CSV table of C-alpha atoms in Angstrom, one decimal:
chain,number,residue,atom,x,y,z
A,164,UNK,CA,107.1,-4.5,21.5
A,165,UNK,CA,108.7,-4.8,18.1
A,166,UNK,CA,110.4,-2.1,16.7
A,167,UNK,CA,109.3,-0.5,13.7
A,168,UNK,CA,112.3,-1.0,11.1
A,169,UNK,CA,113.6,1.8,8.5
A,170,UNK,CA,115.3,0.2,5.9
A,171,UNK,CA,117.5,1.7,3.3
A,172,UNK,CA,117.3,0.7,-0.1
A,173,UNK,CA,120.0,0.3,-2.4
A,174,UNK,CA,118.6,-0.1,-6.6
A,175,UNK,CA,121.3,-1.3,-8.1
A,176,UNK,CA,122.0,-1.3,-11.7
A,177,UNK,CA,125.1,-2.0,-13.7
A,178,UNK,CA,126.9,-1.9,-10.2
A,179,UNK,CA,125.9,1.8,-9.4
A,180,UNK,CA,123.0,3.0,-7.1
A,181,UNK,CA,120.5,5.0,-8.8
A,182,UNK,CA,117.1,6.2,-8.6
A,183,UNK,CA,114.6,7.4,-10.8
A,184,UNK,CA,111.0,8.4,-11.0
A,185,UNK,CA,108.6,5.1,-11.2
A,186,UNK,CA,111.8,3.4,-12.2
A,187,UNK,CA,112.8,5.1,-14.9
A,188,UNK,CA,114.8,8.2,-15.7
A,189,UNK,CA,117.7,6.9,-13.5
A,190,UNK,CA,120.3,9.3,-11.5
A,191,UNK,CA,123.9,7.9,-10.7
A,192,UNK,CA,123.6,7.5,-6.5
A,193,UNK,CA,126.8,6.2,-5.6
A,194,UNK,CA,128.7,2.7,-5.2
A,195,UNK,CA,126.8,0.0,-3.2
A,196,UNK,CA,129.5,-1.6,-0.9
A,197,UNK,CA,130.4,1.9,0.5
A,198,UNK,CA,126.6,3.1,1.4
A,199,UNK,CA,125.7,-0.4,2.7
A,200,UNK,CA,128.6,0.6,5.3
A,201,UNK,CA,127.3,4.3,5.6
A,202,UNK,CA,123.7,3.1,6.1
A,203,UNK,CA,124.7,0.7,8.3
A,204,UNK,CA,126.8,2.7,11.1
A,205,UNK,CA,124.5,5.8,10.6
A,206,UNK,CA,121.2,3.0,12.2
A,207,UNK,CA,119.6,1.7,9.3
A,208,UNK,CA,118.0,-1.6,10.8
A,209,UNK,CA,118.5,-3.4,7.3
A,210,UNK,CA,119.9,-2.8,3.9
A,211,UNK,CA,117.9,-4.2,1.0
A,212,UNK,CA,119.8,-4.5,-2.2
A,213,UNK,CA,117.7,-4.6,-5.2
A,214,UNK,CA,119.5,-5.4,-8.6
A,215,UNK,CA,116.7,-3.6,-10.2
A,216,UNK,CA,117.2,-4.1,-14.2
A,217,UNK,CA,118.6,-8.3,-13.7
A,218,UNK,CA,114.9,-10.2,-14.6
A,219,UNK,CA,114.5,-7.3,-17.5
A,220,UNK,CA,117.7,-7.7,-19.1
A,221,UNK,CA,117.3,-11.9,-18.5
A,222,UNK,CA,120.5,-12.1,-16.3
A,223,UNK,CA,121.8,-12.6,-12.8
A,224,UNK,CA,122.1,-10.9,-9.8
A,225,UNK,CA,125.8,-9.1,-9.4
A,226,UNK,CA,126.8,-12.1,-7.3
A,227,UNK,CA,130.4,-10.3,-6.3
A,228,UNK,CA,128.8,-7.1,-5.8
A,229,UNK,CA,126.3,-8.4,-3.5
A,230,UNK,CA,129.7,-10.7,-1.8
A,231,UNK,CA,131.6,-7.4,-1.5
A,232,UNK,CA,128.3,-5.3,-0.5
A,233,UNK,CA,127.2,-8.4,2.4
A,234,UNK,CA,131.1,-7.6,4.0
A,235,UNK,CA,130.6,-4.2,4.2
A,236,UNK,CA,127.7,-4.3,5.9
A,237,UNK,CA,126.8,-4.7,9.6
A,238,UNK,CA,122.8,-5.2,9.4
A,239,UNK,CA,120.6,-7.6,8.1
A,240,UNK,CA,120.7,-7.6,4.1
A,241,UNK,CA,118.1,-8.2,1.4
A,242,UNK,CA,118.9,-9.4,-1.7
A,243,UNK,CA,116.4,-9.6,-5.2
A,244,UNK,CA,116.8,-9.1,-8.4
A,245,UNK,CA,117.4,-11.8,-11.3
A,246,UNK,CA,116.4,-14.8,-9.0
A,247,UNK,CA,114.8,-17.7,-11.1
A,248,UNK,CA,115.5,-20.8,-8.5
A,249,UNK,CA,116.8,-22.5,-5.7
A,250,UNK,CA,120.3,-22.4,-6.6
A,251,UNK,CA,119.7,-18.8,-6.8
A,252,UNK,CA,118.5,-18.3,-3.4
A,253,UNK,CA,121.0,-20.4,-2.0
A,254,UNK,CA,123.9,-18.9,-4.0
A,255,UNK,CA,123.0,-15.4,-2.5
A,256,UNK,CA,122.8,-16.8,0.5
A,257,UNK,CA,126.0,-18.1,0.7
A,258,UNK,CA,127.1,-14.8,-0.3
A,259,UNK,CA,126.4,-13.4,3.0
A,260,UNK,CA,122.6,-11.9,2.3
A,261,UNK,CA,120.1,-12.7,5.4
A,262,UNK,CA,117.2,-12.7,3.3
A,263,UNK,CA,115.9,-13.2,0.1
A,264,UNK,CA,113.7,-10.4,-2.5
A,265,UNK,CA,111.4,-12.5,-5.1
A,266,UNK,CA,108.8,-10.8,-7.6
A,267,UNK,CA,108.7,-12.4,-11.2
A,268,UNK,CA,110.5,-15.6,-10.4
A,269,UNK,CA,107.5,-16.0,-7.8
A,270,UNK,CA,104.8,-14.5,-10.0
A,271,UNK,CA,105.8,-17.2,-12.9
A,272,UNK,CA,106.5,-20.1,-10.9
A,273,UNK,CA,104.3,-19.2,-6.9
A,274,UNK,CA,106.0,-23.0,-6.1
A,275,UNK,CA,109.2,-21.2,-5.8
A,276,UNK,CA,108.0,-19.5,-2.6
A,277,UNK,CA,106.9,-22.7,-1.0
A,278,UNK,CA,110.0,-24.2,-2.1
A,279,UNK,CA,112.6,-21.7,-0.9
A,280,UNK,CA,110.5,-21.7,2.4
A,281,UNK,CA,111.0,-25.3,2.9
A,282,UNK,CA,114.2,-25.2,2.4
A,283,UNK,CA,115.8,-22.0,4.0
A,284,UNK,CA,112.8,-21.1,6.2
A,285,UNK,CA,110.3,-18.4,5.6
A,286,UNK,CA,112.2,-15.8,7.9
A,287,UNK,CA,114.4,-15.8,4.3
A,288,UNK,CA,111.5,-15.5,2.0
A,289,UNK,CA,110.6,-11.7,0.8
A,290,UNK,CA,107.5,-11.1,-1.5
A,291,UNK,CA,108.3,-8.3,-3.2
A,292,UNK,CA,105.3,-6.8,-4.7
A,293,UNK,CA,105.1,-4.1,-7.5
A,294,UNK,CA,101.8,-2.6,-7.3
A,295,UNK,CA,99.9,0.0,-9.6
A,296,UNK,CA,96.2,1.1,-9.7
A,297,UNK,CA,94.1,-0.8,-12.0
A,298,UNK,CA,90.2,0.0,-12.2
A,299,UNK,CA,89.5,-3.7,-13.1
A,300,UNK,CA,91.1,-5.4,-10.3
A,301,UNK,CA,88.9,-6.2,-7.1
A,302,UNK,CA,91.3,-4.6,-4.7
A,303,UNK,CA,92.2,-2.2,-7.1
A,304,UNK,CA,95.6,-2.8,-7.7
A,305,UNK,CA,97.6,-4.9,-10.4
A,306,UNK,CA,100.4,-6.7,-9.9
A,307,UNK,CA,103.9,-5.9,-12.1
A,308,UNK,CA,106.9,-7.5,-13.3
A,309,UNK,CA,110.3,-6.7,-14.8
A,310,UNK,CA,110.5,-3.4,-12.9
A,311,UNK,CA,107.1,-2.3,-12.9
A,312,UNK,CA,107.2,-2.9,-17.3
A,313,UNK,CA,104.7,-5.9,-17.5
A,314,UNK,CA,101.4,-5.9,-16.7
A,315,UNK,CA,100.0,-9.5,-15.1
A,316,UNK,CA,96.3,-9.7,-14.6
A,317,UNK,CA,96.6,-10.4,-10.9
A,318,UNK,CA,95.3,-8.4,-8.1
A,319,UNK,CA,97.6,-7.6,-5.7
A,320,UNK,CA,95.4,-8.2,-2.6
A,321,UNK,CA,95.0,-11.9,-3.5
A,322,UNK,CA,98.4,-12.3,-4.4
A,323,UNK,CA,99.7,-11.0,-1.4
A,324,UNK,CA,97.4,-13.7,0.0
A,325,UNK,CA,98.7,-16.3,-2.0
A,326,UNK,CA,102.2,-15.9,-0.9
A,327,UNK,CA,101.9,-15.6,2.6
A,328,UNK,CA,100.1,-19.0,2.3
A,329,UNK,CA,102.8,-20.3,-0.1
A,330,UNK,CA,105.4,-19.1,3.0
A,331,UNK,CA,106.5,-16.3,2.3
A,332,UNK,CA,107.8,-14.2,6.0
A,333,UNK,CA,107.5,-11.3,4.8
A,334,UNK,CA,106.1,-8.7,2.0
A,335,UNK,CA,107.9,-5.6,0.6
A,336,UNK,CA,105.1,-3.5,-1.1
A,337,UNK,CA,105.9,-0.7,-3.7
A,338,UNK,CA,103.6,1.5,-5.2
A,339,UNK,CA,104.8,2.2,-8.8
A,340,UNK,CA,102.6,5.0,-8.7
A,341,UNK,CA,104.4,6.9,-6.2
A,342,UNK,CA,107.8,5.4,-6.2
A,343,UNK,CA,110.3,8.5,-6.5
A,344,UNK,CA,107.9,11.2,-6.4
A,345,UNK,CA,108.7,12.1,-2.8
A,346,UNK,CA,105.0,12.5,-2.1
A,347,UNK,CA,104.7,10.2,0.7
A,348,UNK,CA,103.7,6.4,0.6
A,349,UNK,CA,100.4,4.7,-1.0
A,350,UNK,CA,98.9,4.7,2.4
A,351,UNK,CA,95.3,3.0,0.8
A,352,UNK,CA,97.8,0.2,-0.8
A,353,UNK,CA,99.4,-0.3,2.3
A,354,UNK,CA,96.9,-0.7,5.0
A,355,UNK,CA,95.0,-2.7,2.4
A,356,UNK,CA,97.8,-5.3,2.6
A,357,UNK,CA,98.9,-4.8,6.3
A,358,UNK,CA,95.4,-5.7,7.4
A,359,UNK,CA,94.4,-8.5,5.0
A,360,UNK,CA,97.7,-10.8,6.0
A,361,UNK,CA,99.5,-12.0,9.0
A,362,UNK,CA,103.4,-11.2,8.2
A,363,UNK,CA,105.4,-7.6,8.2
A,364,UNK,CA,104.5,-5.5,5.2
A,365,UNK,CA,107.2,-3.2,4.1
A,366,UNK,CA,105.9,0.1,2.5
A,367,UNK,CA,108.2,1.4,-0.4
A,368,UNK,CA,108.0,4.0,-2.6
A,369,UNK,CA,107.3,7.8,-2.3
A,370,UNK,CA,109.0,8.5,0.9
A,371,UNK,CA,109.4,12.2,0.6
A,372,UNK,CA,110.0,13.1,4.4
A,373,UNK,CA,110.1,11.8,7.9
A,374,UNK,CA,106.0,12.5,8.4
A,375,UNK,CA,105.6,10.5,5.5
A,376,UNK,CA,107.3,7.2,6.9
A,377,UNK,CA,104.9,8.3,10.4
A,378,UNK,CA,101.9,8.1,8.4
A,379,UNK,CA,102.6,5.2,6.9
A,380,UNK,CA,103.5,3.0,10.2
A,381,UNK,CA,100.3,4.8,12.3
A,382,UNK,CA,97.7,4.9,9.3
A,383,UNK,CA,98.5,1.9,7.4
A,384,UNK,CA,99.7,-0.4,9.9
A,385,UNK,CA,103.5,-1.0,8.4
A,386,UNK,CA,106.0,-2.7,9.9
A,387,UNK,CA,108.9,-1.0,8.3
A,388,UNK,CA,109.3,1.7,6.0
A,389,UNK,CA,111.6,1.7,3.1
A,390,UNK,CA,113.6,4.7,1.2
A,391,UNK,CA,116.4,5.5,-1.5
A,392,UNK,CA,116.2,9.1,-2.3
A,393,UNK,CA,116.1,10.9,0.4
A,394,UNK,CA,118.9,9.0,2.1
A,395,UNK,CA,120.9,9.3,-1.1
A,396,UNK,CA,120.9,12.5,-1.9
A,397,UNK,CA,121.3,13.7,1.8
A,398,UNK,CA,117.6,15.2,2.2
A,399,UNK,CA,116.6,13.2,5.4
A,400,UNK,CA,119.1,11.0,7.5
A,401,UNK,CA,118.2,7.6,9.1
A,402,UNK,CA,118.4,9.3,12.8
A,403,UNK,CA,115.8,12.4,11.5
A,404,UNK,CA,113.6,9.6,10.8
A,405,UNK,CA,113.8,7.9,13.3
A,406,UNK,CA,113.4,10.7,15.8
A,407,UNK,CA,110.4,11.7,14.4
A,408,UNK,CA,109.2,7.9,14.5
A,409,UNK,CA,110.0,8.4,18.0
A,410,UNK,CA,108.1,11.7,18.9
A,411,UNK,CA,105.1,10.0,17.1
A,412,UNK,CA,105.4,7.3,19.8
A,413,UNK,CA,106.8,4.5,17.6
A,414,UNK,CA,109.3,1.8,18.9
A,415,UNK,CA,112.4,2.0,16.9
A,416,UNK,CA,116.0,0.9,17.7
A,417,UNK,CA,118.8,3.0,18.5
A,418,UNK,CA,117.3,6.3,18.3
A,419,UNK,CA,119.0,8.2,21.5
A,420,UNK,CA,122.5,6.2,21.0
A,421,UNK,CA,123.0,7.6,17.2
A,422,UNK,CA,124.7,10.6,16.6
């Protein structure tokens, strides 16, 4: 059986953690390269690293954070954030990151997906996926760019589609409705997507509590649940989590050795 996978995420901007409220209003949460350690000894199965404000502010990722962050850190690591190409992916590769975070790089060019998938293998490939609720789309959800800041006139069901076919391994779903609020997970949003494609869907944004990240595995069919907040500012560890995974009957790694 494969084990359900908490992942904490690191938003990055201007080589600082911080976190906000639907990705603005952003709180100081600490430097990168020492939580990617912390997260990484306390059982976080993976460490994603988002350099949240790169595509907005039309520059590249923090290629020496990310170097300094992948050394410090003993789990797999995601990387997105300001990634327009191949040399990009391979660049952030070679700095020691497992896998690979796209969103408006693959929104404005989908070959990108197919492309880095052929190349480096889909295992590699993320599809990040900014969602928010839109009454004219047929799923009922519009895809975003640039941090959740432009609209695109896709729905978010077919896309999600799209980029599984395009080769994408993988799909890390935010609600931007949620994200921050600590109210617990889009659980329609998710099991929308966990049921309608054939890869691991990563639910992000709203984690509030431990129950939350149950729901969203049991009712929505996740395959890893995703969080900043509350492991930042010291309201829920990695092990609570994962105990409570664990009490709900969910597979996770590690959860008896951790202390």
């Amino acid at each position: 059986m494969l084990s359900t996978r908490v992942i904490a995420c690191l938003d990055v901007h201007d080589g600082r953690i911080v976190k906000g409220i639907n990705f603005v209003d952003l709180k100081d949460a600490g430097d990168p390269v020492e939580q990617a350690n912390l997260y990484s000894k306390t059982g976080a199965d993976e460490i994603c690293f988002l350099d949240i404000s790169a595509t907005h502010e039309e520059r590249k990722t923090m290629f020496d954070v990310i170097s300094k962050t992948a050394e410090s850190c003993f789990v797999p690591l995601t990387v997105g954030g300001g990634i327009n190409n191949l040399s990009d992916f391979r660049e952030l590769l070679a700095c020691g990151a497992d896998k690979v975070s796209i969103n408006s790089a693959a929104v404005y060019n989908p070959e990108i997906i197919k492309h880095s998938s052929d190349k480096f293998g889909n295992q590699c490939v993320v599809l990040a996926i900014d969602a928010i609720e839109s009454k004219i789309m047929p799923s009922g959800y519009e895809v975003t760019t640039h941090g959740g800041r432009k609209k695109t006139n896709m729905d978010v069901l077919n896309w999600a589609k799209q980029g599984v076919e395009n080769g994408a391994g993988e799909i890390l779903l935010t609600s931007m409705t949620t994200d921050g609020m600590k109210t617990g997970y889009n659980l329609n949003l998710t099991k929308l997507v966990s049921e309608n494609v054939s890869v691991p869907v990563i639910a992000s944004g709203g984690a509030g509590n431990p129950k939350d990240m149950v729901d969203v595995v049991l009712k929505s069919g996740a395959s890893a649940v995703l969080a900043a907040s509350i492991f930042h500012f010291g309201i829920h560890s990695i092990l609570s989590v994962k105990k409570e995974m664990f009490k709900n009957g969910i597979h996770v790694r590690d959860c008896e050795n951790k202390k």
